Amino acid sequence: MSQDIYVLIEHLRGQVAELSYTMLAAGRELAQGAGGNVVAVLLGHNAKELGKDFAADKVLYLDHALLADFTSDAYQKALADLIGKDQPRAVLFGNSSIGADVASVLSMRLDLPLVSSCRSFTQDGKFVSQICGGKIMAEGELPGPTALVTMVPGGYQPDQGRSAAAPSITEAPVPALEALRVALSKYIEPETGDVDISKEPLLIAVGRGIQNKDNIELAENLAQAIGGVVCGSRPVIDQGWLATSRLVGKSGKHVKPKIYFAMGISGAPEHAEAIMQSDTIIAINTDPKAPIFDVAKYGVEGDIFDLVEVLTEKVQQAK
Ligand SMILES: Cc1cc2nc3c(=O)[nH]c(=O)nc-3n(C[C@H](O)[C@H](O)[C@H](O)COP(=O)(O)OP(=O)(O)OC[C@H]3O[C@@H](n4cnc5c(N)ncnc54)[C@H](O)[C@@H]3O)c2cc1C
């Protein structure tokens, strides 16, 4: 048993997830209190290079052809072996499809406690979880002996998890990975649709607060005036008010515009994780406690319907 904090790095097609850097920053905060090291755990094949900018005391790299692409089966086996042997104080996973899948099974398999949707840690090592779609913050002691924790974005800046100095990278043994039940047969790029919102510099995003399909026109007018593109949260897409290619979030696109203008979006973790790379987030919401204000640089506590038409007019006049 050690006081080290392990962080499972997520990567896809040679790109490390921003959330992994956020978790390295979170790991540092926790390790300082616990008196341990931050250890990045990187699984892959010929992927050692990915570890060179991690702000970690050490990278444990597990290389195997069957770890080249994520499969829950292979990750579970490799991590069960590593965590069982090393017994760190905590292991941080993304509250993502990959992290939630692996962490929940490992919790059962190793009989270890699981804390979900953690946003940050207090200085004395308590977890702060953002639950019920981001509306409730729950604080508690980090359970032992090894706590498995899934993390949402927003509590730390990803840049705090990056380092100019490369950490030491140690190859760790990989257990036998035969008889896996799942293999990746093909990677299919999501359809881009009419526009690729992940590449657009100015996004006008609408949420359930827009109320109905007819009101989308307000967002379209603003987008046209300002030179942006309209996208939306899950309820807007599910209702068929916008095409699926315009979905921002865990099950849609991750975006990184210069400006992300969120209108009537609460900022649930599944949405917020996909907008954290935006340069500037501006939010309008009637609820001052909406979690979108935690990630927005500028916030307006107000009604979309009082503001958007006026704003569109002002932009048109300014032009
Ligand atoms: C596995 C999983 C995957 C998911 N994937 C995604 C995803 O990819 N993308 C996604 O967006 N969600 C996703 N979700 C859903 C997510 O949890 C939230 O339910 C969703 O993001 C909420 O959308 P919203 O903010 O538009 O609606 P709500 O949470 O209902 O928020 C509406 C907001 O509008 C505000 N409002 C109301 N009227 C006005 C007004 N007149 N003016 C200003 N503000 C107003 C309200 O105060 C409220 O904050 C996923 C959930 C799960 C479980």
Short mmCIF file of C-alpha atoms and ligand atoms in Angstrom, two decimals:
data_model
loop_
_atom_site.label_atom_id
_atom_site.label_comp_id
_atom_site.label_asym_id
_atom_site.label_seq_id
_atom_site.Cartn_x
_atom_site.Cartn_y
_atom_site.Cartn_z
CA MET A 1 0.00 0.00 0.00
CA SER A 2 1.35 3.44 -0.94
CA GLN A 3 0.15 7.04 -0.78
CA ASP A 4 0.64 7.46 -4.54
CA ILE A 5 -2.14 8.78 -6.73
CA TYR A 6 -2.50 6.92 -10.03
CA VAL A 7 -4.11 8.65 -13.01
CA LEU A 8 -5.39 6.59 -15.93
CA ILE A 9 -4.54 8.43 -19.14
CA GLU A 10 -7.15 8.32 -21.90
CA HIS A 11 -6.07 8.64 -25.48
CA LEU A 12 -7.56 8.06 -28.88
CA ARG A 13 -5.74 7.95 -32.21
CA GLY A 14 -2.60 9.53 -30.77
CA GLN A 15 -4.42 12.34 -28.94
CA VAL A 16 -4.46 12.51 -25.14
CA ALA A 17 -7.85 13.58 -23.74
CA GLU A 18 -7.89 17.03 -22.10
CA LEU A 19 -9.59 15.43 -19.11
CA SER A 20 -6.44 13.38 -18.47
CA TYR A 21 -4.44 16.59 -17.97
CA THR A 22 -7.15 17.90 -15.65
CA MET A 23 -6.83 14.68 -13.65
CA LEU A 24 -3.04 15.02 -13.43
CA ALA A 25 -3.62 18.46 -11.88
CA ALA A 26 -6.18 16.97 -9.49
CA GLY A 27 -3.79 14.14 -8.69
CA ARG A 28 -1.12 16.66 -7.70
CA GLU A 29 -3.46 18.35 -5.22
CA LEU A 30 -4.37 15.00 -3.67
CA ALA A 31 -0.81 13.65 -3.64
CA GLN A 32 0.47 16.75 -1.85
CA GLY A 33 -1.93 16.16 1.01
CA ALA A 34 -1.37 12.40 1.09
CA GLY A 35 2.43 12.67 0.88
CA GLY A 36 2.65 10.49 -2.24
CA ASN A 37 3.60 10.80 -5.90
CA VAL A 38 1.49 11.44 -8.98
CA VAL A 39 1.82 8.43 -11.27
CA ALA A 40 0.38 8.60 -14.81
CA VAL A 41 -0.71 5.17 -16.05
CA LEU A 42 -0.46 4.92 -19.82
CA LEU A 43 -1.71 1.83 -21.66
CA GLY A 44 -1.03 1.46 -25.37
CA HIS A 45 1.21 0.10 -28.09
CA ASN A 46 4.16 2.12 -29.39
CA ALA A 47 2.59 5.04 -27.52
CA LYS A 48 5.34 5.85 -25.00
CA GLU A 49 5.87 9.30 -26.57
CA LEU A 50 2.44 10.43 -25.38
CA GLY A 51 3.79 10.62 -21.82
CA LYS A 52 6.40 13.29 -22.45
CA ASP A 53 4.34 16.32 -21.35
CA PHE A 54 2.60 14.79 -18.32
CA ALA A 55 2.99 16.74 -15.07
CA ALA A 56 3.61 13.52 -13.16
CA ASP A 57 6.43 12.26 -10.92
CA LYS A 58 6.47 9.08 -12.95
CA VAL A 59 4.74 7.46 -15.92
CA LEU A 60 4.01 3.74 -15.77
CA TYR A 61 3.77 2.59 -19.35
CA LEU A 62 2.13 -0.73 -20.23
CA ASP A 63 2.85 -1.70 -23.83
CA HIS A 64 1.04 -4.54 -25.61
CA ALA A 65 -0.40 -5.00 -29.11
CA LEU A 66 -3.78 -5.73 -27.51
CA LEU A 67 -3.67 -2.36 -25.74
CA ALA A 68 -3.22 -0.41 -28.99
CA ASP A 69 -6.91 0.52 -28.94
CA PHE A 70 -9.16 0.73 -25.92
CA THR A 71 -11.19 -2.36 -25.09
CA SER A 72 -12.75 -2.66 -21.69
CA ASP A 73 -11.64 -6.29 -21.43
CA ALA A 74 -7.93 -5.60 -21.94
CA TYR A 75 -7.88 -2.46 -19.79
CA GLN A 76 -9.64 -4.24 -16.92
CA LYS A 77 -7.13 -7.11 -16.91
CA ALA A 78 -4.08 -4.87 -17.10
CA LEU A 79 -5.32 -2.44 -14.46
CA ALA A 80 -6.64 -5.08 -12.06
CA ASP A 81 -3.17 -6.59 -12.03
CA LEU A 82 -1.40 -3.24 -11.56
CA ILE A 83 -3.71 -1.85 -8.87
CA GLY A 84 -3.84 -5.17 -7.03
CA LYS A 85 -0.04 -5.29 -6.85
CA ASP A 86 0.75 -1.59 -6.19
CA GLN A 87 -2.23 -0.65 -3.99
CA PRO A 88 -2.03 3.14 -4.51
CA ARG A 89 -4.05 5.50 -2.29
CA ALA A 90 -6.35 6.42 -5.19
CA VAL A 91 -6.79 5.84 -8.90
CA LEU A 92 -8.35 8.65 -10.95
CA PHE A 93 -10.37 7.81 -14.07
CA GLY A 94 -12.27 10.15 -16.41
CA ASN A 95 -16.01 10.24 -15.83
CA SER A 96 -16.12 9.32 -19.50
CA SER A 97 -17.33 6.29 -21.43
CA ILE A 98 -13.90 4.68 -20.97
CA GLY A 99 -13.31 5.67 -17.35
CA ALA A 100 -16.79 4.90 -16.06
CA ASP A 101 -16.76 1.51 -17.80
CA VAL A 102 -13.39 0.41 -16.44
CA ALA A 103 -13.65 1.93 -12.95
CA SER A 104 -17.03 0.36 -12.17
CA VAL A 105 -15.91 -3.13 -13.19
CA LEU A 106 -12.61 -2.80 -11.29
CA SER A 107 -14.53 -1.71 -8.21
CA MET A 108 -16.50 -4.98 -8.32
CA ARG A 109 -13.54 -7.09 -9.31
CA LEU A 110 -11.11 -5.80 -6.67
CA ASP A 111 -13.78 -5.03 -4.06
CA LEU A 112 -12.64 -1.39 -3.86
CA PRO A 113 -14.82 1.70 -3.18
CA LEU A 114 -15.78 3.92 -6.12
CA VAL A 115 -16.40 7.68 -5.89
CA SER A 116 -18.11 9.04 -9.01
CA SER A 117 -18.35 12.49 -10.65
CA CYS A 118 -15.61 14.02 -8.48
CA ARG A 119 -14.81 17.59 -9.50
CA SER A 120 -12.06 18.49 -7.05
CA PHE A 121 -10.34 17.61 -3.81
CA THR A 122 -10.10 19.77 -0.69
CA GLN A 123 -6.71 20.53 0.82
CA ASP A 124 -7.32 17.92 3.53
CA GLY A 125 -8.02 15.26 0.91
CA LYS A 126 -11.83 15.13 0.85
CA PHE A 127 -13.55 14.55 -2.49
CA VAL A 128 -16.11 17.03 -3.86
CA SER A 129 -18.50 15.37 -6.30
CA GLN A 130 -20.85 17.13 -8.67
CA ILE A 131 -23.95 14.97 -8.75
CA CYS A 132 -27.54 15.09 -10.08
CA GLY A 133 -26.53 16.61 -13.43
CA GLY A 134 -24.21 19.06 -11.72
CA LYS A 135 -26.84 20.58 -9.41
CA ILE A 136 -25.60 19.15 -6.08
CA MET A 137 -22.07 19.17 -4.66
CA ALA A 138 -21.37 16.31 -2.25
CA GLU A 139 -18.26 16.27 -0.05
CA GLY A 140 -16.82 13.29 1.80
CA GLU A 141 -13.77 11.46 3.12
CA LEU A 142 -11.93 9.54 0.45
CA PRO A 143 -12.58 5.88 1.32
CA GLY A 144 -9.76 3.35 1.63
CA PRO A 145 -7.65 1.39 1.21
CA THR A 146 -7.56 2.35 -2.48
CA ALA A 147 -10.28 4.70 -3.72
CA LEU A 148 -11.30 4.47 -7.37
CA VAL A 149 -12.51 7.92 -8.45
CA THR A 150 -14.16 9.05 -11.70
CA MET A 151 -13.58 12.74 -12.42
CA VAL A 152 -15.56 15.41 -14.26
CA PRO A 153 -13.86 18.50 -15.74
CA GLY A 154 -14.08 22.00 -14.30
CA GLY A 155 -12.17 21.75 -11.01
CA TYR A 156 -8.66 22.24 -12.44
CA GLN A 157 -7.13 23.77 -15.55
CA PRO A 158 -5.77 21.14 -17.99
CA ASP A 159 -2.61 23.27 -18.38
CA GLN A 160 -1.78 22.55 -14.73
CA GLY A 161 -1.43 18.90 -15.77
CA ARG A 162 1.12 19.63 -18.49
CA SER A 163 4.85 19.97 -17.95
CA ALA A 164 7.68 21.18 -20.14
CA ALA A 165 10.06 18.74 -18.43
CA ALA A 166 9.45 15.13 -19.46
CA PRO A 167 8.76 12.80 -16.51
CA SER A 168 10.56 9.49 -16.07
CA ILE A 169 8.77 6.76 -18.02
CA THR A 170 9.01 3.21 -16.68
CA GLU A 171 7.74 0.17 -18.55
CA ALA A 172 5.49 -1.91 -16.32
CA PRO A 173 4.74 -5.62 -16.88
CA VAL A 174 1.52 -6.50 -18.71
CA PRO A 175 -0.32 -9.64 -17.55
CA ALA A 176 -1.47 -12.29 -20.05
CA LEU A 177 -4.13 -10.71 -22.22
CA GLU A 178 -5.31 -13.78 -24.09
CA ALA A 179 -8.94 -14.85 -24.31
CA LEU A 180 -10.28 -11.31 -24.50
CA ARG A 181 -13.97 -11.25 -25.32
CA VAL A 182 -13.92 -7.95 -27.21
CA ALA A 183 -11.71 -6.69 -30.03
CA LEU A 184 -11.87 -3.52 -32.07
CA SER A 185 -12.71 -4.43 -35.66
CA LYS A 186 -12.94 -0.98 -37.22
CA TYR A 187 -12.80 2.68 -36.20
CA ILE A 188 -15.58 4.75 -37.77
CA GLU A 189 -15.17 8.54 -37.84
CA PRO A 190 -18.39 10.26 -36.73
CA GLU A 191 -20.23 11.94 -39.59
CA THR A 192 -19.48 15.64 -39.83
CA GLY A 193 -22.85 16.58 -41.32
CA ASP A 194 -23.27 19.97 -42.98
CA VAL A 195 -20.64 21.68 -40.79
CA ASP A 196 -18.00 20.32 -38.47
CA ILE A 197 -18.72 22.13 -35.19
CA SER A 198 -15.44 20.87 -33.71
CA LYS A 199 -13.61 23.19 -36.16
CA GLU A 200 -15.84 26.28 -35.95
CA PRO A 201 -14.37 29.36 -34.18
CA LEU A 202 -17.70 30.86 -33.04
CA LEU A 203 -20.50 28.71 -31.68
CA ILE A 204 -23.97 29.80 -30.59
CA ALA A 205 -25.20 26.91 -28.43
CA VAL A 206 -28.82 26.45 -27.38
CA GLY A 207 -30.19 24.31 -24.59
CA ARG A 208 -33.61 23.31 -23.30
CA GLY A 209 -34.09 26.92 -22.17
CA ILE A 210 -34.82 27.84 -25.81
CA GLN A 211 -38.21 26.14 -25.24
CA ASN A 212 -39.24 25.11 -28.76
CA LYS A 213 -38.11 24.61 -32.33
CA ASP A 214 -39.43 27.95 -33.58
CA ASN A 215 -37.19 29.82 -31.14
CA ILE A 216 -34.07 28.28 -32.71
CA GLU A 217 -34.47 31.04 -35.27
CA LEU A 218 -33.33 33.54 -32.62
CA ALA A 219 -30.04 31.67 -32.34
CA GLU A 220 -29.76 31.37 -36.13
CA ASN A 221 -30.21 35.15 -36.49
CA LEU A 222 -27.53 35.87 -33.92
CA ALA A 223 -25.21 33.33 -35.54
CA GLN A 224 -25.73 34.94 -38.93
CA ALA A 225 -25.09 38.43 -37.57
CA ILE A 226 -21.95 37.42 -35.73
CA GLY A 227 -20.64 34.91 -38.29
CA GLY A 228 -21.09 31.82 -36.14
CA VAL A 229 -22.73 28.43 -36.27
CA VAL A 230 -25.59 27.08 -34.12
CA CYS A 231 -25.18 23.91 -32.06
CA GLY A 232 -27.01 22.48 -29.06
CA SER A 233 -27.25 20.34 -25.98
CA ARG A 234 -28.72 16.86 -25.86
CA PRO A 235 -32.41 17.74 -25.23
CA VAL A 236 -32.38 20.08 -28.25
CA ILE A 237 -31.02 17.33 -30.51
CA ASP A 238 -33.28 14.63 -29.00
CA GLN A 239 -36.32 16.80 -29.79
CA GLY A 240 -35.14 17.06 -33.38
CA TRP A 241 -34.77 20.86 -33.24
CA LEU A 242 -31.21 20.59 -34.60
CA ALA A 243 -29.36 17.86 -36.55
CA THR A 244 -27.33 15.24 -34.64
CA SER A 245 -24.13 16.65 -36.18
CA ARG A 246 -24.72 19.78 -34.02
CA LEU A 247 -24.68 17.92 -30.68
CA VAL A 248 -22.06 19.16 -28.22
CA GLY A 249 -21.11 16.83 -25.39
CA LYS A 250 -20.05 13.42 -24.23
CA SER A 251 -22.17 11.70 -26.86
CA GLY A 252 -21.61 14.37 -29.51
CA LYS A 253 -18.67 16.56 -30.48
CA HIS A 254 -15.95 18.12 -28.33
CA VAL A 255 -15.51 21.72 -29.46
CA LYS A 256 -12.75 24.31 -29.09
CA PRO A 257 -14.04 27.61 -30.49
CA LYS A 258 -12.72 31.07 -29.69
CA ILE A 259 -16.19 31.90 -28.32
CA TYR A 260 -18.81 29.46 -27.03
CA PHE A 261 -22.05 31.28 -26.38
CA ALA A 262 -24.31 29.08 -24.22
CA MET A 263 -27.97 30.08 -24.13
CA GLY A 264 -30.27 28.26 -21.72
CA ILE A 265 -27.83 25.42 -21.09
CA SER A 266 -27.44 24.22 -17.49
CA GLY A 267 -23.87 22.96 -17.92
CA ALA A 268 -24.30 19.33 -16.88
CA PRO A 269 -20.97 17.45 -16.72
CA GLU A 270 -21.76 15.54 -19.94
CA HIS A 271 -22.05 18.87 -21.75
CA ALA A 272 -19.34 20.81 -19.90
CA GLU A 273 -16.60 18.24 -20.56
CA ALA A 274 -16.89 18.94 -24.27
CA ILE A 275 -16.51 22.74 -24.13
CA MET A 276 -13.56 23.12 -21.77
CA GLN A 277 -11.12 23.81 -24.60
CA SER A 278 -13.09 26.89 -25.71
CA ASP A 279 -11.09 30.12 -25.37
CA THR A 280 -14.03 32.03 -23.89
CA ILE A 281 -17.36 30.68 -22.67
CA ILE A 282 -20.22 33.16 -22.32
CA ALA A 283 -23.44 31.94 -20.70
CA ILE A 284 -26.96 33.28 -20.36
CA ASN A 285 -29.13 31.51 -17.83
CA THR A 286 -32.03 32.49 -15.58
CA ASP A 287 -30.69 30.29 -12.78
CA PRO A 288 -27.74 31.93 -10.96
CA LYS A 289 -26.74 28.51 -9.59
CA ALA A 290 -26.56 26.83 -13.01
CA PRO A 291 -23.22 24.94 -13.23
CA ILE A 292 -22.49 26.55 -16.61
CA PHE A 293 -21.46 29.66 -14.63
CA ASP A 294 -18.65 27.62 -13.03
CA VAL A 295 -16.97 27.21 -16.40
CA ALA A 296 -18.05 30.45 -18.12
CA LYS A 297 -15.72 33.44 -18.28
CA TYR A 298 -18.66 35.84 -18.65
CA GLY A 299 -22.13 35.09 -17.33
CA VAL A 300 -25.47 36.85 -17.64
CA GLU A 301 -28.14 35.93 -15.14
CA GLY A 302 -31.10 36.63 -17.35
CA ASP A 303 -33.65 35.52 -19.88
CA ILE A 304 -32.62 34.52 -23.39
CA PHE A 305 -35.76 36.16 -24.73
CA ASP A 306 -34.91 39.54 -23.20
CA LEU A 307 -31.37 39.52 -24.49
CA VAL A 308 -30.82 37.71 -27.74
CA GLU A 309 -32.83 39.88 -30.12
CA VAL A 310 -31.31 43.04 -28.66
CA LEU A 311 -27.84 41.55 -28.97
CA THR A 312 -28.45 40.53 -32.58
CA GLU A 313 -29.62 44.06 -33.39
CA LYS A 314 -26.57 45.61 -31.69
CA VAL A 315 -24.21 43.35 -33.64
CA GLN A 316 -25.95 44.24 -36.90
CA GLN A 317 -25.73 47.95 -36.07
CA ALA A 318 -22.06 47.69 -35.12
CA LYS A 319 -21.33 46.11 -38.51
C1 LIG B 1 -24.38 9.02 -20.75
C2 LIG B 1 -24.89 10.42 -20.97
C3 LIG B 1 -24.44 11.12 -22.06
C4 LIG B 1 -24.89 12.43 -22.26
N1 LIG B 1 -24.40 13.12 -23.33
C5 LIG B 1 -24.74 14.41 -23.47
C6 LIG B 1 -24.18 15.20 -24.53
O1 LIG B 1 -23.41 14.73 -25.36
N2 LIG B 1 -24.52 16.49 -24.61
C7 LIG B 1 -25.39 17.10 -23.73
O2 LIG B 1 -25.64 18.30 -23.86
N3 LIG B 1 -25.94 16.37 -22.73
C8 LIG B 1 -25.66 15.05 -22.60
N4 LIG B 1 -26.25 14.33 -21.61
C9 LIG B 1 -27.37 14.94 -20.87
C10 LIG B 1 -26.92 15.84 -19.75
O3 LIG B 1 -26.79 15.10 -18.56
C11 LIG B 1 -27.99 16.94 -19.49
O4 LIG B 1 -29.22 16.34 -19.24
C12 LIG B 1 -28.15 17.92 -20.66
O5 LIG B 1 -26.88 18.43 -21.05
C13 LIG B 1 -29.04 19.07 -20.23
O6 LIG B 1 -29.27 19.92 -21.32
P1 LIG B 1 -29.68 21.42 -21.10
O7 LIG B 1 -28.66 22.13 -20.31
O8 LIG B 1 -30.05 21.97 -22.42
O9 LIG B 1 -31.07 21.27 -20.28
P2 LIG B 1 -31.36 21.55 -18.75
O10 LIG B 1 -30.43 20.84 -17.87
O11 LIG B 1 -32.82 21.30 -18.58
O12 LIG B 1 -31.08 23.12 -18.58
C14 LIG B 1 -31.84 24.12 -19.17
C15 LIG B 1 -31.30 25.42 -18.61
O13 LIG B 1 -31.95 26.50 -19.23
C16 LIG B 1 -32.16 27.53 -18.26
N5 LIG B 1 -33.27 28.34 -18.77
C17 LIG B 1 -34.58 28.01 -18.86
N6 LIG B 1 -35.28 29.00 -19.44
C18 LIG B 1 -34.38 29.99 -19.72
C19 LIG B 1 -34.50 31.27 -20.32
N7 LIG B 1 -35.67 31.73 -20.79
N8 LIG B 1 -33.38 32.01 -20.44
C20 LIG B 1 -32.20 31.58 -19.98
N9 LIG B 1 -32.02 30.37 -19.40
C21 LIG B 1 -33.11 29.57 -19.28
C22 LIG B 1 -32.46 26.78 -16.98
O14 LIG B 1 -32.19 27.57 -15.85
C23 LIG B 1 -31.53 25.58 -17.10
O15 LIG B 1 -30.29 25.84 -16.47
C24 LIG B 1 -25.82 13.02 -21.39
C25 LIG B 1 -26.27 12.30 -20.28
C26 LIG B 1 -25.81 11.01 -20.08
C27 LIG B 1 -26.30 10.26 -18.87
#
